[in-house]
Amino acid sequence: MTGSDSSMIPFMAEIVASTPLSADTSLFRLRLDQGIADYLPGQFFQLSVPAGGEFPVSPASAADGGGELEFCVRRVGQVTSHLHSLGPGGRVGLRGPFGNGFPVAEMAGAQILLLAGGLGIAPLRSLLHYILREPERYASVTLMYGAREPAAMLFRDELVALARQERFRLLLTVDFVRDEPVDGRVCTVGLLPALLRGVKVEPAATWAAICGPPPLYACLVAELASLGFADERIFISLERRMKCGVGHCCHCALGQLLCCSDGPVFRYSAIKGITGAI
Amino acid sequence: MPNTITENNLRLLIDALVAEGTRVVGPKQADAMTLYEPLSSGAELVLGALPRRSAKEAFFPLCEDILSYEKKEGKMTVEDIDLSRLPDTVLMGALPCDAAAPGILDAVFSWDYNDEFFLTRRKRTTIIGMACTKGDDACFCTAVGYSPAESRGSDLFLIPLEGGKLRCQVITDKGNLLLEKHKPLFSDEEGGTALPLAKPEMEKLDLAKIRGWLEKNFESDFWKEIAQRCVGCGACAFICPACHCFDISDEGSEGKGKRRKHWDACGFGKFTNHASGHNPRDVQPQRYRNRIMHKFKYYDDKFGQTLCTGCGRCVRACPVGIDIASIVEEINNKG
């Protein structure tokens, strides 16, 4: 689409690595044919596979001035299945970045509480990497990450390694464990909201960022409210079926707002009144 | 100075435009129904009809290619669409409800990102509107601030007169340019009395009051009452001059294909569905609510216009008899 910019014409990229993270989820590292991958944590791209179509997805990496970026993708629908069938050397298209991303400038200087459920770890990993690049700019970072079961926990080894840093506190939990022993697993068993209840935070000096499956938002927001978090200090990254990415096609409307252009990161205070937003 | 044109000369005008290479779109008999379609000669123009579908296709086709891709020597190339090939167009004989709609859509197609497909067609199209003598009992343009005599959105505006002539009002410079170019086909006679216009029965609704009620009633049993029976067929959206949501899909093989933009409808069950199975609007009343909210609140809040010109097409097309006019009237009375 000839436009006032190139938001509609995809730029091509090559898969340089695909790493399975769980039974159905892999990390795809892409290298752009040309240029630098510039984006903020929480922004999203439209990723396309030739003959497959597009899907909206936030990078799991933080922009590092180079031409590579990572996407954590679950094999769940038509295009993602197509992507999963490609290995290194596979060609994909990207449009974007779209949307606002996390307000990283505003978050500097404060304590950061990242709350991730399941695949919601992807955009928060981007934010975590961004923060840990200059950790001295933040008072502290806590990541609380809940997965369905140990085998579904993504990036566990990487996160555990990162947690050796002084300013980064990591709390992992799983909803349940099966019969097999969970030897050496650094995690607790229980739901994320329950884990949050037992953690010491200073709500007035902390920014919370949430990303996870839809049922998780309301529970976590309620927990944060009971801990004393103001609605303005909670950021939620929402998932909608963005199609055009530029605020025209109406697929991602949340009441008056559009997830693609007003979000996908929303301050809870901005979406609190919209029934069905979370 | 008044300008009038005979019906015969209007057809000659179409012939002249077609001869110079202009695409002329106007009401045309297409089997059993009248549709806005490209005319190959003035003889094809049907005057005094209510075309089944709106005229939005002249600006926003049901389906169009937005890029193509091809793998050549192992390398994928992406080709943009050459918009310089879009033809100069005259939309002839558009009803006031159809002539007004493209101007409403300018706002969304240029608010953040410029949709050059739509905007280029807009730039290259002259709209010759025509006062409406044909309305039926589904029409409600008067309820949403338009009328059978409304020239808003037209570049030239024709008013049918007794005796077969039409008075031509110049509304914009673009219209004037077209008129001046074909001046010999027009005369400066008064031309007689205007034919009686259609008389939609509904009085103007208080659109601000409707917005106020919608603001407070996102959660209301009203939505279930009016839309439980909606079958989600999408006819209302496809036939509407102002509905503009679309989908994007890729068609072709791994080696060669096209990306296409095509109409969609917020009433479709899968419109908001995610691959994961999560569907933010998972029942029909929520989808119908979105339709009403978007037309009568969201679009107005954002762009200062109502996304409805009262053409009545959705009322005529709905297989289960949902009548948007009576719905907004009811909201007006509640508010």
XYZ file of C-alpha atoms in Angstrom:
613
model
C 0.000 0.000 0.000
C 1.641 3.172 -1.162
C 1.425 5.297 1.904
C 2.808 8.283 3.673
C 5.387 5.860 5.060
C 6.266 2.225 4.592
C 3.939 0.763 7.240
C 2.145 -1.300 4.627
C 5.091 -2.598 2.626
C 6.830 -5.374 4.530
C 10.582 -5.518 4.766
C 12.096 -8.931 4.312
C 13.992 -10.872 6.931
C 15.614 -14.259 7.251
C 15.306 -16.741 10.082
C 18.825 -17.171 11.464
C 17.851 -19.474 14.327
C 14.748 -21.151 15.671
C 15.028 -22.552 19.176
C 12.265 -24.708 20.661
C 11.326 -23.403 24.112
C 8.484 -25.808 24.848
C 6.389 -28.393 23.021
C 4.574 -25.758 20.959
C 6.612 -22.574 21.325
C 9.834 -21.528 19.656
C 12.070 -18.488 19.658
C 12.741 -17.199 16.148
C 15.753 -15.002 15.616
C 15.373 -12.935 12.451
C 17.878 -10.864 10.545
C 16.567 -8.001 8.432
C 17.816 -7.937 4.863
C 18.538 -4.268 5.290
C 18.644 -1.735 8.073
C 18.365 -1.671 11.817
C 15.588 -3.204 13.877
C 14.417 -0.228 15.895
C 11.504 -0.642 18.307
C 10.468 -0.159 21.912
C 9.603 -3.003 24.276
C 5.879 -3.641 23.935
C 5.508 -2.426 20.353
C 4.429 -4.997 17.804
C 5.100 -6.069 14.242
C 3.003 -7.828 11.633
C 4.987 -10.925 10.815
C 4.167 -12.692 7.567
C 5.095 -15.933 5.952
C 4.745 -16.101 2.156
C 1.356 -17.616 1.278
C 0.466 -17.769 4.955
C -0.646 -14.270 5.864
C 0.234 -12.034 8.777
C -0.059 -12.121 12.541
C 0.634 -9.398 15.098
C 3.452 -10.159 17.536
C 5.657 -8.217 19.928
C 9.390 -8.874 19.872
C 10.817 -10.858 22.778
C 14.147 -9.080 22.401
C 15.196 -5.481 23.019
C 16.503 -3.364 20.141
C 20.285 -3.353 20.273
C 21.192 -1.169 17.318
C 21.713 -4.185 15.071
C 19.620 -5.766 12.378
C 18.386 -8.776 14.342
C 15.367 -9.319 16.549
C 13.592 -12.207 18.246
C 10.000 -13.371 18.348
C 8.611 -15.982 20.663
C 5.796 -17.726 18.797
C 3.387 -20.457 19.815
C 2.203 -22.783 17.072
C -1.520 -22.245 17.341
C -3.079 -21.034 14.091
C -2.493 -21.079 10.368
C 0.325 -18.560 10.016
C 2.162 -19.565 13.154
C 2.064 -23.206 12.043
C 3.489 -22.102 8.734
C 6.249 -20.184 10.508
C 7.065 -23.188 12.684
C 7.534 -25.289 9.557
C 10.378 -22.995 8.487
C 13.910 -23.441 9.722
C 17.031 -21.289 9.514
C 17.182 -19.638 6.103
C 13.385 -19.321 5.954
C 12.109 -16.032 4.599
C 9.541 -13.882 6.360
C 8.160 -10.363 6.046
C 7.734 -7.736 8.745
C 5.722 -4.525 8.963
C 6.062 -2.162 11.860
C 6.841 -1.408 14.562
C 3.310 -0.365 15.495
C 1.750 0.927 18.676
C 3.152 2.715 21.667
C 5.286 0.267 23.662
C 6.036 0.593 27.356
C 6.757 4.156 28.539
C 10.382 3.366 29.306
C 11.413 6.984 29.936
C 8.680 7.396 32.520
C 9.602 4.097 34.182
C 13.242 5.057 34.749
C 14.325 5.661 38.334
C 11.550 3.557 39.850
C 11.124 -0.021 40.987
C 9.787 -2.194 38.193
C 7.432 -5.099 38.770
C 6.936 -7.325 35.743
C 4.074 -9.802 35.892
C 4.018 -12.382 33.116
C 1.682 -15.296 32.547
C 2.433 -17.970 29.947
C 3.364 -16.555 26.557
C 2.981 -13.065 28.070
C 6.634 -13.408 29.009
C 7.570 -12.446 25.406
C 7.031 -8.658 25.460
C 8.106 -8.512 29.108
C 11.360 -10.257 28.231
C 11.892 -7.415 25.758
C 11.301 -4.906 28.548
C 13.488 -6.896 30.955
C 16.372 -6.989 28.469
C 15.923 -3.281 27.861
C 16.074 -2.534 31.579
C 18.964 -4.875 32.338
C 21.063 -3.190 29.687
C 21.300 -0.190 32.028
C 20.102 -1.549 35.365
C 21.528 1.404 37.275
C 18.779 3.568 35.757
C 16.153 1.668 37.773
C 15.821 1.171 41.517
C 15.136 -2.537 41.046
C 13.441 -5.042 38.750
C 11.261 -7.922 39.845
C 9.883 -10.464 37.396
C 7.126 -12.748 38.565
C 6.418 -15.317 35.910
C 3.785 -17.985 36.015
C 3.542 -20.876 33.588
C 0.999 -23.682 33.349
C 3.493 -26.398 34.259
C 7.286 -26.737 34.407
C 7.567 -27.952 30.793
C 5.705 -24.850 29.580
C 8.006 -22.404 31.332
C 9.844 -20.379 28.708
C 13.358 -18.929 29.055
C 13.811 -20.520 32.496
C 17.575 -21.047 32.277
C 18.155 -17.615 30.815
C 16.068 -15.947 33.503
C 17.751 -17.864 36.289
C 21.155 -16.807 34.923
C 20.041 -13.176 34.698
C 18.777 -13.320 38.276
C 22.348 -13.468 39.538
C 22.379 -9.711 39.065
C 21.873 -7.759 42.216
C 19.064 -5.537 41.021
C 16.995 -8.295 39.430
C 14.700 -10.418 41.532
C 13.070 -13.441 39.864
C 10.063 -15.357 41.128
C 8.833 -18.306 39.088
C 5.684 -20.274 39.646
C 3.697 -22.984 37.910
C -0.020 -23.670 38.120
C 0.531 -27.356 38.723
C 3.098 -30.136 38.504
C 2.436 -33.609 37.208
C 3.587 -36.767 38.957
C 7.175 -36.602 37.760
C 9.677 -35.017 40.130
C 10.565 -31.377 39.528
C 14.175 -31.796 40.436
C 16.171 -28.635 40.597
C 13.336 -26.474 39.338
C 13.568 -22.999 40.746
C 9.928 -22.298 41.148
C 6.934 -22.510 43.404
C 3.569 -24.054 42.697
C 0.580 -21.765 42.727
C -1.157 -19.092 40.726
C 0.544 -15.808 40.025
C -1.947 -13.630 41.961
C -1.375 -15.789 45.043
C 2.387 -15.407 44.647
C 2.013 -11.658 44.303
C 0.116 -11.510 47.579
C 3.190 -12.578 49.503
C 5.653 -10.146 47.941
C 6.858 -6.928 49.465
C 6.478 -3.948 47.147
C 6.323 -0.172 47.501
C 3.310 0.650 45.330
C 3.934 4.394 45.206
C 7.499 3.910 43.956
C 6.806 1.029 41.573
C 5.558 0.646 38.009
C 3.810 -2.640 37.350
C 3.666 -4.142 33.852
C 1.388 -7.078 33.099
C 1.163 -9.375 30.118
C -0.549 -12.720 30.055
C -3.601 -14.675 29.018
C -6.903 -12.758 29.278
C -8.194 -14.319 32.528
C -5.046 -13.254 34.354
C -5.478 -9.488 34.016
C -8.485 -8.965 36.251
C -7.005 -11.173 39.005
C -3.645 -9.421 38.952
C -5.159 -5.949 38.812
C -7.308 -6.784 41.836
C -4.236 -8.037 43.733
C -2.227 -4.958 42.808
C -5.085 -2.721 43.916
C -5.229 -4.485 47.268
C -1.470 -3.936 47.637
C -2.108 -0.235 47.150
C -1.201 0.288 43.491
C -2.840 3.276 41.841
C -4.508 2.468 38.505
C -2.116 4.867 36.773
C 0.896 2.828 37.873
C -0.250 -0.396 36.221
C 0.573 -0.999 32.553
C -1.174 -3.759 30.666
C -0.098 -5.097 27.302
C -3.232 -6.301 25.528
C -3.728 -8.803 22.779
C -6.191 -8.088 19.992
C -6.519 -9.215 16.419
C -4.727 -6.287 14.814
C -4.861 -6.423 11.041
C -3.802 -3.148 9.430
C -1.760 -1.815 12.356
C -2.528 1.803 11.496
C -5.956 2.439 12.993
C -8.149 1.892 9.939
C -9.523 -1.626 9.823
C -11.370 -1.642 13.204
C -10.439 -5.210 14.174
C -8.720 -4.259 17.418
C -11.225 -1.752 18.823
C -11.567 -1.736 22.608
C -14.564 0.492 22.979
C -13.367 3.865 21.810
C -9.699 2.896 21.768
C -7.715 0.994 19.186
C -5.245 -1.556 20.432
C -2.936 -0.982 17.434
C -2.555 2.750 17.759
C -3.619 3.694 21.303
C -1.946 0.540 22.687
C -1.098 -2.275 22.824
C 0.266 -1.041 26.183
C -2.446 0.662 28.215
C -2.381 2.334 31.561
C -5.023 0.487 33.581
C -6.708 3.791 34.413
C -7.336 4.337 30.677
C -9.145 1.034 30.099
C -10.726 0.509 33.498
C -14.092 1.820 32.309
C -14.186 -0.281 29.150
C -16.099 -3.470 29.822
C -14.458 -6.432 28.174
C -11.107 -4.684 27.716
C -9.476 -7.082 30.163
C -26.581 31.988 -13.226
C -28.702 28.847 -13.213
C -27.514 25.824 -15.126
C -29.885 23.200 -16.391
C -29.297 20.097 -18.395
C -31.748 17.899 -20.235
C -31.840 14.195 -19.436
C -30.620 13.527 -22.951
C -27.671 15.871 -22.534
C -26.846 14.255 -19.210
C -26.499 10.970 -21.088
C -24.420 12.755 -23.714
C -22.241 14.105 -20.915
C -21.602 10.525 -19.812
C -20.775 9.558 -23.386
C -18.351 12.473 -23.634
C -16.685 11.564 -20.340
C -16.385 7.912 -21.331
C -14.950 8.975 -24.702
C -12.232 11.034 -23.020
C -11.242 8.027 -20.911
C -12.957 8.938 -17.661
C -14.467 6.108 -15.669
C -18.104 6.958 -15.039
C -19.843 5.096 -12.232
C -23.582 5.451 -11.855
C -26.835 3.597 -11.204
C -27.122 0.850 -13.792
C -29.505 -2.024 -14.297
C -27.690 -5.222 -13.345
C -30.101 -8.092 -13.880
C -32.934 -7.647 -11.421
C -31.386 -4.849 -9.424
C -29.872 -1.419 -9.819
C -26.253 -1.045 -8.734
C -23.650 1.698 -8.939
C -21.439 0.299 -11.658
C -19.119 1.590 -14.374
C -21.211 2.853 -17.288
C -20.097 2.240 -20.829
C -22.535 4.799 -22.236
C -25.061 7.381 -21.095
C -27.900 5.098 -22.163
C -27.089 2.797 -19.248
C -27.754 5.408 -16.573
C -30.855 4.591 -14.547
C -32.439 7.705 -13.092
C -34.693 7.714 -10.057
C -33.658 4.360 -8.624
C -32.432 3.270 -5.201
C -29.310 1.240 -6.005
C -29.163 -1.930 -3.929
C -25.617 -1.333 -2.724
C -23.982 1.961 -1.800
C -21.525 3.877 -3.956
C -18.575 3.286 -1.635
C -17.113 0.728 -4.039
C -16.101 3.627 -6.300
C -13.573 4.589 -3.606
C -13.158 1.474 -1.531
C -13.548 -1.680 -3.631
C -14.868 -4.845 -2.082
C -11.475 -6.392 -2.658
C -8.245 -4.970 -3.998
C -4.601 -5.899 -4.258
C -2.334 -3.845 -2.021
C 0.948 -5.482 -2.964
C 2.379 -8.464 -4.751
C 5.354 -10.653 -3.964
C 7.478 -12.948 -6.045
C 10.466 -15.125 -5.440
C 13.046 -14.566 -8.176
C 16.355 -16.419 -8.160
C 15.862 -17.312 -4.528
C 15.193 -13.721 -3.544
C 11.785 -12.465 -2.445
C 10.738 -9.160 -3.961
C 7.753 -7.145 -2.835
C 6.054 -4.926 -5.409
C 3.941 -1.947 -4.479
C 0.793 -1.151 -6.458
C 1.115 1.665 -8.988
C -1.616 4.107 -8.033
C -0.927 6.403 -10.969
C -3.040 3.950 -12.966
C -6.199 4.683 -10.973
C -8.559 6.370 -13.423
C -10.159 9.787 -13.231
C -13.705 9.030 -12.235
C -17.099 10.690 -12.204
C -19.637 9.261 -9.785
C -22.846 10.162 -11.557
C -26.275 10.447 -9.994
C -25.286 9.516 -6.454
C -28.122 9.792 -3.971
C -27.491 12.345 -1.201
C -26.931 9.524 1.330
C -24.274 7.999 -0.938
C -22.641 11.262 -1.992
C -22.157 12.299 1.640
C -20.508 9.089 2.824
C -17.023 9.290 1.217
C -16.452 12.649 2.887
C -17.203 11.058 6.259
C -14.652 8.314 5.541
C -11.902 10.812 4.668
C -11.417 11.257 8.407
C -10.583 7.641 9.226
C -8.507 7.030 6.120
C -6.223 9.963 6.865
C -6.211 10.398 10.637
C -2.959 8.673 11.456
C -1.862 6.973 8.299
C -2.893 7.975 4.778
C -4.619 5.191 2.894
C -3.487 6.287 -0.550
C -5.805 3.844 -2.296
C -8.844 5.551 -0.854
C -7.454 9.075 -0.894
C -6.173 8.888 -4.476
C -9.575 7.692 -5.667
C -11.181 10.519 -3.713
C -8.882 13.060 -5.330
C -9.558 11.739 -8.807
C -13.317 11.450 -8.448
C -15.922 14.113 -9.075
C -19.231 13.379 -7.416
C -22.377 14.452 -9.232
C -25.089 13.998 -6.648
C -28.787 13.998 -7.323
C -31.724 15.020 -5.147
C -33.700 11.985 -4.086
C -37.189 11.490 -5.456
C -37.336 7.795 -4.762
C -37.060 7.154 -1.002
C -38.957 4.281 0.569
C -40.119 3.500 4.072
C -36.674 2.236 5.116
C -35.093 5.657 4.449
C -34.181 7.751 7.486
C -31.674 10.329 6.232
C -33.672 13.078 7.915
C -33.142 11.377 11.296
C -29.361 11.690 11.112
C -29.113 15.200 9.723
C -29.313 14.692 5.966
C -32.201 15.113 3.558
C -33.306 14.177 0.032
C -32.116 17.670 -1.027
C -28.744 17.491 0.765
C -25.808 18.440 -1.468
C -23.072 17.842 1.143
C -20.369 15.658 -0.384
C -21.354 16.408 -3.988
C -19.235 18.478 -6.357
C -22.174 19.131 -8.648
C -25.733 18.572 -7.502
C -28.653 17.788 -9.800
C -32.255 18.571 -8.976
C -34.809 16.810 -11.211
C -37.402 19.190 -12.653
C -40.873 18.779 -14.093
C -40.529 18.032 -17.796
C -37.370 15.964 -17.636
C -34.678 18.597 -17.184
C -32.322 18.793 -14.224
C -31.068 21.889 -12.464
C -27.342 21.685 -11.752
C -25.874 23.406 -8.701
C -22.151 23.959 -8.477
C -20.958 22.939 -5.012
C -17.173 22.828 -5.330
C -14.398 24.042 -7.619
C -13.931 20.485 -8.800
C -17.571 20.443 -9.866
C -17.236 23.809 -11.546
C -14.256 22.561 -13.528
C -16.268 19.673 -14.909
C -19.234 21.891 -15.713
C -17.107 24.507 -17.468
C -15.424 21.838 -19.560
C -18.771 20.548 -20.807
C -20.594 23.874 -20.760
C -22.282 23.439 -24.183
C -24.362 20.578 -22.767
C -25.865 22.892 -20.149
C -28.194 25.833 -20.662
C -28.853 28.834 -18.484
C -32.641 28.471 -18.486
C -34.521 28.201 -15.205
C -36.004 24.943 -16.439
C -39.193 24.761 -14.383
C -40.420 23.489 -11.054
C -38.515 20.842 -9.075
C -40.081 17.400 -8.888
C -41.412 16.455 -5.486
C -38.663 14.905 -3.384
C -38.818 11.802 -1.257
C -40.239 12.378 2.194
C -38.608 10.184 4.829
C -40.900 10.200 7.821
C -38.402 10.332 10.646
C -37.665 13.621 12.313
C -34.152 14.594 13.210
C -32.861 12.712 16.217
C -30.864 14.340 18.983
C -27.534 12.724 18.167
C -25.830 14.255 21.219
C -28.511 12.751 23.447
C -27.995 9.362 21.768
C -24.245 9.610 22.407
C -24.962 10.434 26.029
C -27.138 7.334 26.458
C -24.577 5.128 24.714
C -21.847 6.488 26.973
C -23.754 5.304 30.029
C -25.171 2.065 28.689
C -22.346 -0.054 27.366
C -23.682 -2.648 29.767
C -27.408 -2.883 29.199
C -29.981 -5.586 28.593
C -31.080 -3.466 25.663
C -28.312 -4.965 23.508
C -29.624 -8.471 24.108
C -33.171 -7.380 23.419
C -32.334 -5.912 20.042
C -29.565 -8.187 18.820
C -30.063 -11.673 20.202
C -31.637 -12.535 16.881
C -28.808 -11.061 14.781
C -27.422 -13.922 12.703
C -24.117 -12.163 12.045
C -24.433 -12.354 8.279
C -22.672 -9.017 7.756
C -25.120 -7.844 5.081
C -25.652 -4.556 6.928
C -21.951 -3.732 6.823
C -21.399 -4.744 3.221
C -24.319 -2.721 1.981
C -23.567 0.353 4.116
C -22.050 3.477 2.550
C -20.091 4.280 5.726
C -18.959 0.897 7.118
C -15.284 0.615 6.328
C -13.680 -2.156 8.321
C -11.551 -4.522 6.301
C -9.405 -7.585 6.527
C -6.016 -8.232 4.946
C -5.114 -11.621 3.568
C -2.453 -13.175 1.413
C -3.367 -15.221 -1.612
C -0.968 -17.245 -3.678
C 1.872 -19.665 -3.256
C 5.202 -19.445 -1.525
C 6.762 -18.309 -4.793
C 4.254 -15.745 -5.939
C 1.173 -14.069 -4.618
C -0.760 -11.005 -3.639
C -1.783 -9.276 -0.466
C -5.360 -8.117 -0.610
C -7.515 -5.808 1.402
C -11.190 -6.743 1.496
C -14.332 -5.700 3.297
C -15.079 -7.266 6.642
C -17.921 -6.870 9.136
C -17.788 -6.398 12.896
C -20.899 -8.570 13.100
C -18.969 -11.645 11.997
C -18.274 -14.033 14.854
C -14.603 -14.322 14.020
C -13.983 -10.630 13.501
C -12.147 -10.300 16.808
C -11.286 -13.948 17.330
C -7.682 -14.797 18.217
C -5.861 -17.910 17.101
C -5.729 -18.906 20.769
C -9.516 -19.109 20.832
C -9.920 -15.992 22.962
C -12.632 -13.798 21.479
C -13.051 -10.361 23.067
C -16.555 -9.998 21.543
C -17.760 -13.535 21.841
C -21.534 -13.158 21.612
C -23.669 -11.471 18.970
C -25.196 -8.691 21.107
C -21.668 -7.465 21.880
C -20.937 -7.310 18.175
C -24.141 -5.496 17.367
C -23.429 -3.086 20.211
C -20.098 -2.336 18.605
C -21.844 -1.524 15.359
C -24.169 0.982 17.009
C -21.434 2.403 19.249
C -19.047 2.866 16.354
C -21.601 4.619 14.185
C -23.254 6.816 16.770
C -20.587 7.381 19.397
C -16.975 6.328 18.764
C -16.668 7.819 15.288
C -18.329 11.013 16.422
C -16.117 11.275 19.520
C -13.033 10.844 17.383
C -13.903 12.618 14.158
C -16.981 14.728 14.907
C -19.279 12.923 12.486
C -21.916 10.214 12.670
C -21.019 7.124 10.685
C -24.476 6.817 9.150
C -26.245 8.760 6.420
C -29.638 7.151 6.932
C -29.738 5.387 3.554
C -31.807 2.575 5.017
C -29.991 -0.178 3.152
C -29.214 -2.213 6.274
C -32.896 -2.087 7.182
C -33.850 -3.416 3.737
C -31.161 -6.092 3.739
C -31.409 -7.540 7.246
C -32.707 -11.121 7.033
C -34.106 -10.973 10.575
C -35.628 -7.525 10.349
C -33.301 -5.541 12.602
C -34.153 -1.895 12.031
C -31.341 0.452 12.987
C -33.575 3.497 12.547
C -36.052 2.340 15.151
C -33.171 1.288 17.420
C -31.577 4.735 17.439
C -35.019 6.303 17.754
C -35.630 4.168 20.825
C -32.263 5.218 22.254
C -33.168 8.819 21.480
C -36.378 8.404 23.458
C -34.586 6.733 26.369
C -31.793 9.310 26.548
